[in-house]
Amino acid sequence: DDEAAGVILAFPQPDSPIQALFGQYTEAAKVYCVTSRNDLDQQRKGSFLDKDMEVMCSDYTMSAKEVMDHINETYPIAFKCHKGQKPESPNQDSFSVCIAANDFALYGVYDGHGPCGHDVSDKARLLLVEEFLRRRESTG
């Protein structure tokens, strides 16, 4: 069901500061990132549907589907983020999976609360992944 699958945003996203930090990685150490993103339709997404995702890779020739297939076939991980049952609020949770082959893996879950919980968890997701990649860049 396409509606239940959520929106997968292909890359590169012009507004994605995460993708801008991929330049430091070589062909041998590709970076794969899958992160949630505040739902494009905000409060109109139905209960128990998947949160929208942004799929990125330092290899710009790979499609979002190819990145997802590679992660699913290569790494023993799974991730999912569903909206709860509150029809009056957006999904307040966020997640990030960021893997640099032969270097590191960063997994994050961000639990939002309150009227702006979705914005707080989304900002935490963005800042943590950005800062981690930035520090990896400065330490080599």
mmCIF file of C-alpha atoms in Angstrom:
data_model
loop_
_atom_site.group_PDB
_atom_site.id
_atom_site.type_symbol
_atom_site.label_atom_id
_atom_site.label_comp_id
_atom_site.label_asym_id
_atom_site.label_seq_id
_atom_site.Cartn_x
_atom_site.Cartn_y
_atom_site.Cartn_z
ATOM 1 C CA ASP A 1 0.000 0.000 0.000
ATOM 2 C CA ASP A 2 1.693 3.219 -1.168
ATOM 3 C CA GLU A 3 -0.056 5.389 1.411
ATOM 4 C CA ALA A 4 1.159 3.204 4.289
ATOM 5 C CA ALA A 5 4.690 3.193 2.911
ATOM 6 C CA GLY A 6 5.195 6.911 3.542
ATOM 7 C CA VAL A 7 6.933 9.316 1.226
ATOM 8 C CA ILE A 8 10.530 8.531 0.365
ATOM 9 C CA LEU A 9 12.314 11.676 -0.689
ATOM 10 C CA ALA A 10 14.991 10.981 -3.259
ATOM 11 C CA PHE A 11 18.296 12.771 -3.090
ATOM 12 C CA PRO A 12 20.079 15.063 -3.335
ATOM 13 C CA GLN A 13 17.768 17.336 -1.394
ATOM 14 C CA PRO A 14 18.702 20.988 -1.898
ATOM 15 C CA ASP A 15 17.764 21.725 1.718
ATOM 16 C CA SER A 16 19.714 18.819 3.228
ATOM 17 C CA PRO A 17 22.764 20.049 5.151
ATOM 18 C CA ILE A 18 23.597 16.400 5.904
ATOM 19 C CA GLN A 19 24.283 15.617 2.255
ATOM 20 C CA ALA A 20 26.653 18.597 2.008
ATOM 21 C CA LEU A 21 29.005 16.827 4.447
ATOM 22 C CA PHE A 22 29.400 13.717 2.282
ATOM 23 C CA GLY A 23 32.247 15.139 0.168
ATOM 24 C CA GLN A 24 34.902 13.873 2.588
ATOM 25 C CA TYR A 25 34.089 10.212 1.930
ATOM 26 C CA THR A 26 35.781 8.233 -0.814
ATOM 27 C CA GLU A 27 34.408 5.504 -3.040
ATOM 28 C CA ALA A 28 35.762 2.931 -0.558
ATOM 29 C CA ALA A 29 33.895 4.556 2.332
ATOM 30 C CA LYS A 30 30.486 5.467 0.976
ATOM 31 C CA VAL A 31 28.027 7.062 3.378
ATOM 32 C CA TYR A 32 24.428 5.903 3.483
ATOM 33 C CA CYS A 33 21.884 7.885 5.508
ATOM 34 C CA VAL A 34 18.192 7.238 5.989
ATOM 35 C CA THR A 35 16.451 9.700 8.246
ATOM 36 C CA SER A 36 12.895 10.534 9.055
ATOM 37 C CA ARG A 37 11.632 13.923 8.082
ATOM 38 C CA ASN A 38 8.640 15.864 9.323
ATOM 39 C CA ASP A 39 5.717 14.644 7.269
ATOM 40 C CA LEU A 40 5.034 16.777 4.249
ATOM 41 C CA ASP A 41 1.300 16.720 4.968
ATOM 42 C CA GLN A 42 1.855 17.306 8.714
ATOM 43 C CA GLN A 43 -1.324 16.599 10.690
ATOM 44 C CA ARG A 44 -3.260 15.109 7.803
ATOM 45 C CA LYS A 45 -1.359 11.794 7.822
ATOM 46 C CA GLY A 46 -3.578 9.026 9.165
ATOM 47 C CA SER A 47 -2.958 7.006 12.303
ATOM 48 C CA PHE A 48 -0.333 4.242 12.147
ATOM 49 C CA LEU A 49 1.105 5.315 8.785
ATOM 50 C CA ASP A 50 4.857 5.494 8.164
ATOM 51 C CA LYS A 51 6.746 8.719 8.688
ATOM 52 C CA ASP A 52 8.272 10.315 5.593
ATOM 53 C CA MET A 53 11.957 9.531 5.010
ATOM 54 C CA GLU A 54 14.917 11.153 3.351
ATOM 55 C CA VAL A 55 17.375 8.734 1.725
ATOM 56 C CA MET A 56 20.883 9.989 0.980
ATOM 57 C CA CYS A 57 24.182 8.548 -0.205
ATOM 58 C CA SER A 58 27.611 9.973 -0.968
ATOM 59 C CA ASP A 59 27.396 8.108 -4.292
ATOM 60 C CA TYR A 60 25.034 10.389 -6.207
ATOM 61 C CA THR A 61 24.538 7.785 -8.929
ATOM 62 C CA MET A 62 22.554 5.483 -6.578
ATOM 63 C CA SER A 63 18.790 5.865 -6.459
ATOM 64 C CA ALA A 64 16.892 5.953 -3.149
ATOM 65 C CA LYS A 65 15.671 2.413 -3.865
ATOM 66 C CA GLU A 66 19.225 1.204 -4.514
ATOM 67 C CA VAL A 67 20.393 2.744 -1.230
ATOM 68 C CA MET A 68 17.553 1.108 0.703
ATOM 69 C CA ASP A 69 18.207 -2.242 -1.001
ATOM 70 C CA HIS A 70 21.930 -2.006 -0.200
ATOM 71 C CA ILE A 71 21.281 -1.229 3.479
ATOM 72 C CA ASN A 72 18.735 -4.052 3.772
ATOM 73 C CA GLU A 73 21.050 -6.587 2.097
ATOM 74 C CA THR A 74 24.316 -5.546 3.781
ATOM 75 C CA TYR A 75 23.547 -4.533 7.358
ATOM 76 C CA PRO A 76 21.631 -6.515 10.022
ATOM 77 C CA ILE A 77 19.312 -3.658 10.964
ATOM 78 C CA ALA A 78 15.690 -2.693 10.543
ATOM 79 C CA PHE A 79 13.897 0.576 11.206
ATOM 80 C CA LYS A 80 10.345 1.855 11.075
ATOM 81 C CA CYS A 81 8.530 4.931 12.373
ATOM 82 C CA HIS A 82 4.714 4.976 12.526
ATOM 83 C CA LYS A 83 2.403 7.793 13.524
ATOM 84 C CA GLY A 84 0.408 7.096 16.659
ATOM 85 C CA GLN A 85 -3.336 7.287 17.045
ATOM 86 C CA LYS A 86 -3.681 10.999 17.950
ATOM 87 C CA PRO A 87 -5.446 12.460 14.893
ATOM 88 C CA GLU A 88 -4.864 16.046 16.053
ATOM 89 C CA SER A 89 -1.063 15.877 16.055
ATOM 90 C CA PRO A 90 1.714 14.873 13.647
ATOM 91 C CA ASN A 91 4.130 12.011 14.282
ATOM 92 C CA GLN A 92 6.405 13.416 16.989
ATOM 93 C CA ASP A 93 9.160 10.820 16.718
ATOM 94 C CA SER A 94 12.190 10.861 14.431
ATOM 95 C CA PHE A 95 15.055 8.511 13.580
ATOM 96 C CA SER A 96 18.378 8.403 11.773
ATOM 97 C CA VAL A 97 20.538 5.639 10.368
ATOM 98 C CA CYS A 98 23.880 6.834 9.040
ATOM 99 C CA ILE A 99 26.517 4.333 7.926
ATOM 100 C CA ALA A 100 29.973 5.026 6.524
ATOM 101 C CA ALA A 101 31.267 1.760 5.122
ATOM 102 C CA ASN A 102 34.362 0.511 6.974
ATOM 103 C CA ASP A 103 34.272 3.521 9.325
ATOM 104 C CA PHE A 104 31.203 3.963 11.551
ATOM 105 C CA ALA A 105 27.478 3.532 12.023
ATOM 106 C CA LEU A 106 25.247 5.993 13.865
ATOM 107 C CA TYR A 107 21.705 5.036 14.874
ATOM 108 C CA GLY A 108 19.395 7.544 16.539
ATOM 109 C CA VAL A 109 15.852 7.585 17.907
ATOM 110 C CA TYR A 110 14.369 10.935 18.904
ATOM 111 C CA ASP A 111 11.199 10.960 20.984
ATOM 112 C CA GLY A 112 9.200 14.187 20.699
ATOM 113 C CA HIS A 113 6.698 15.396 23.310
ATOM 114 C CA GLY A 114 4.368 18.376 23.616
ATOM 115 C CA PRO A 115 2.785 20.649 21.034
ATOM 116 C CA CYS A 116 6.068 21.146 19.134
ATOM 117 C CA GLY A 117 7.549 17.692 19.827
ATOM 118 C CA HIS A 118 7.718 16.875 16.119
ATOM 119 C CA ASP A 119 9.843 19.970 15.465
ATOM 120 C CA VAL A 120 12.147 19.262 18.426
ATOM 121 C CA SER A 121 12.758 15.610 17.496
ATOM 122 C CA ASP A 122 13.311 16.567 13.833
ATOM 123 C CA LYS A 123 15.823 19.279 14.797
ATOM 124 C CA ALA A 124 17.642 16.884 17.166
ATOM 125 C CA ARG A 125 17.850 14.326 14.347
ATOM 126 C CA LEU A 126 19.288 16.869 11.951
ATOM 127 C CA LEU A 127 21.763 18.423 14.396
ATOM 128 C CA LEU A 128 23.106 15.139 15.765
ATOM 129 C CA VAL A 129 23.784 13.626 12.342
ATOM 130 C CA GLU A 130 25.272 16.889 11.032
ATOM 131 C CA GLU A 131 27.529 17.333 14.049
ATOM 132 C CA PHE A 132 28.690 13.714 13.959
ATOM 133 C CA LEU A 133 29.612 13.963 10.275
ATOM 134 C CA ARG A 134 31.264 17.352 10.789
ATOM 135 C CA ARG A 135 33.442 16.010 13.634
ATOM 136 C CA ARG A 136 34.350 12.917 11.600
ATOM 137 C CA GLU A 137 35.444 15.284 8.848
ATOM 138 C CA SER A 138 37.678 17.274 11.209
ATOM 139 C CA THR A 139 39.249 14.204 12.870
ATOM 140 C CA GLY A 140 39.615 12.145 9.700
#
